[in-house]
mmCIF file of C-alpha atoms in Angstrom:
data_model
loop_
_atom_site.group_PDB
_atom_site.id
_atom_site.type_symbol
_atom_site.label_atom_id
_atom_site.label_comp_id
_atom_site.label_asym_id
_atom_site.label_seq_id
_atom_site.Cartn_x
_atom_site.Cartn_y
_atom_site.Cartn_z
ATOM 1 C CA UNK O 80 61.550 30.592 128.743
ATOM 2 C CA UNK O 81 62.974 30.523 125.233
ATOM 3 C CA UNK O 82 65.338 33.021 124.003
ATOM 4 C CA UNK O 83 65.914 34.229 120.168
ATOM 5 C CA UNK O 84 68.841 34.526 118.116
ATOM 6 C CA UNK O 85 68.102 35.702 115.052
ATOM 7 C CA UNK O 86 69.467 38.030 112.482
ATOM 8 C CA UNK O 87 66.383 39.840 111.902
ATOM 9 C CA UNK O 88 65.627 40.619 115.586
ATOM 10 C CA UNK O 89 63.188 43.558 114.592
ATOM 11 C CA UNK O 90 60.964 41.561 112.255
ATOM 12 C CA UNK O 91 60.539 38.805 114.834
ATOM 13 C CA UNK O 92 59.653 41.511 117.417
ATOM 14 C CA UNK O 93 56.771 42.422 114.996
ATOM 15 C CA UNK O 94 55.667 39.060 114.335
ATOM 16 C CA UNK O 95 55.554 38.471 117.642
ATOM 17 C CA UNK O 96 53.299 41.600 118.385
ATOM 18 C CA UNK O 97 51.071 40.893 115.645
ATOM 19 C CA UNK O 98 50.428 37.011 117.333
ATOM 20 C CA UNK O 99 49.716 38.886 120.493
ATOM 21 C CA UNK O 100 52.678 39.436 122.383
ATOM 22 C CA UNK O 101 53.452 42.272 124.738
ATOM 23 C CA UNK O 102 56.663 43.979 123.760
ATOM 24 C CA UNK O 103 59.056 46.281 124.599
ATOM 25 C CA UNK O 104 59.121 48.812 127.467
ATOM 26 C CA UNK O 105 56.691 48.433 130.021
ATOM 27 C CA UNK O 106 56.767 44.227 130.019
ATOM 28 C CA UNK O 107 58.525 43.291 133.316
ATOM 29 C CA UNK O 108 60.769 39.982 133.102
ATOM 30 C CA UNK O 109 60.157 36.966 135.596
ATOM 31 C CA UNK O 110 62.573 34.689 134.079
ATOM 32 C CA UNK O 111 64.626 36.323 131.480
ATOM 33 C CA UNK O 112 65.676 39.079 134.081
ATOM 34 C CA UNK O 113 68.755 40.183 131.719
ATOM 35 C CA UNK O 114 67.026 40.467 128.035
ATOM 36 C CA UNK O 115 67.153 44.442 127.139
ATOM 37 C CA UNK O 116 63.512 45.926 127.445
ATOM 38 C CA UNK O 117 63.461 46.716 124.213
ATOM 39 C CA UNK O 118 63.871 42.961 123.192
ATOM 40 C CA UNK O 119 61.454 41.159 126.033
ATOM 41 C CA UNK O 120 58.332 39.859 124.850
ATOM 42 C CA UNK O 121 55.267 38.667 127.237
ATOM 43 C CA UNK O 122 52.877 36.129 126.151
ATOM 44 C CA UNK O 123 50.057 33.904 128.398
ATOM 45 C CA UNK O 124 52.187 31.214 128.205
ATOM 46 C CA UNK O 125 55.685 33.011 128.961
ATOM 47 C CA UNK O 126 58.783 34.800 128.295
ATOM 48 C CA UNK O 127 60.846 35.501 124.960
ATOM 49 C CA UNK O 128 63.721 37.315 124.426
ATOM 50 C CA UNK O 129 64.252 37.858 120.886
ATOM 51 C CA UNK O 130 68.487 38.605 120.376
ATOM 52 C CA UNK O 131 70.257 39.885 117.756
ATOM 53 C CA UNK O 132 73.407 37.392 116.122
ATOM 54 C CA UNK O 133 75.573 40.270 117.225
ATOM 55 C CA UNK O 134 73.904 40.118 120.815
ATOM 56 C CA UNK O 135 74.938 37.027 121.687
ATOM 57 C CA UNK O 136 77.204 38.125 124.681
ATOM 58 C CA UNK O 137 73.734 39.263 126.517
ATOM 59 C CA UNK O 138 71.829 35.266 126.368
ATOM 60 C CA UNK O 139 71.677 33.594 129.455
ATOM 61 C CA UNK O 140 70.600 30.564 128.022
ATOM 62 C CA UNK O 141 73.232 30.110 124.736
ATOM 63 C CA UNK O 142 76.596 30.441 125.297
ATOM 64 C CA UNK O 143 79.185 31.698 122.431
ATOM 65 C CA UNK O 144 81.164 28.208 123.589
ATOM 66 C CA UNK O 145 78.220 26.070 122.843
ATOM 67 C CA UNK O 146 77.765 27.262 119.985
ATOM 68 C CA UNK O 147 81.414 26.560 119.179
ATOM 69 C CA UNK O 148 80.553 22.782 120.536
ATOM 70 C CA UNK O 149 78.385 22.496 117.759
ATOM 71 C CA UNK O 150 80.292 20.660 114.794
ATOM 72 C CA UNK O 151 78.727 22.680 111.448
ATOM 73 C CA UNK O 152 80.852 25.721 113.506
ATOM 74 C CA UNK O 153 83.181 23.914 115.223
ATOM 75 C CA UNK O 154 84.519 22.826 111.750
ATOM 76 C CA UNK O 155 85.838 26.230 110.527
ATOM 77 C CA UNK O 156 87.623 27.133 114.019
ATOM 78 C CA UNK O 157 89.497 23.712 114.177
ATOM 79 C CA UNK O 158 90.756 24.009 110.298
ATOM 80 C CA UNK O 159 91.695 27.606 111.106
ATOM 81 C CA UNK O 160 94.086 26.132 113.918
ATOM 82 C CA UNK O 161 95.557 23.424 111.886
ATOM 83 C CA UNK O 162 96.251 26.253 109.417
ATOM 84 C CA UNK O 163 97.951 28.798 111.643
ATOM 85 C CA UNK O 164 100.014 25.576 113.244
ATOM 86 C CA UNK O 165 100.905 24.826 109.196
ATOM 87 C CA UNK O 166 102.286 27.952 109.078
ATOM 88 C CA UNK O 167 103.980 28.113 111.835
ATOM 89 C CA UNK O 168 105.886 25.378 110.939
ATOM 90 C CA UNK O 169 106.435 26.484 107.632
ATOM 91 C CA UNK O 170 107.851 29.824 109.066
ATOM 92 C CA UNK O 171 110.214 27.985 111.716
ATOM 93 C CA UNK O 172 111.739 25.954 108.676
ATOM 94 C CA UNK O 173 112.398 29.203 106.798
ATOM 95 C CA UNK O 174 114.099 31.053 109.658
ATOM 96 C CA UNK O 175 116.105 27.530 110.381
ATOM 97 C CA UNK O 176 119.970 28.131 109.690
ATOM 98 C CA UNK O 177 121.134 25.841 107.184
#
């Protein structure tokens, strides 16, 4: 069963609904036993879970790691690292006695 992160989690909620979904309270999860009631969808043919970006943390299928794995974000974290090792160095050479 698929789960949702997106950053409009309330608009997909409503197109969902309006395609014939079953959401909110009152929906009882099979699969998806963790996804907030307010977020669980029903369908004939399954589950969703629509998330939130900022909740991540609560997807049992997408971990914040994988998504880190991923090289359009894992980009940005590695060049952050080379930069705070750049500085470091920088700093140690500063505070060096001469």
């Amino acid at each position: 069963m698929p789960e949702i992160i997106t950053r409009y989690p309330d608009v997909t909620l409503r197109v969902l609904q309006d395609a014939g979904a079953q959401c909110g309270v009152g929906t009882t999860p099979k699969i998806l036993r963790h996804c907030p009631p307010a977020r669980f969808c029903t369908l004939p043919t399954g589950e969703v879970c629509v998330l939130g970006i900022n909740e991540l943390h609560r997807a049992q299928q997408v971990t914040v790691w994988q998504l880190l794995q991923q090289p359009l974000l894992g980009l940005p974290a590695v060049a952050l690292v080379v930069l705070i090792f750049l500085l470091g160095l920088r700093l140690a050479r500063s505070r060096r006695p001469s």
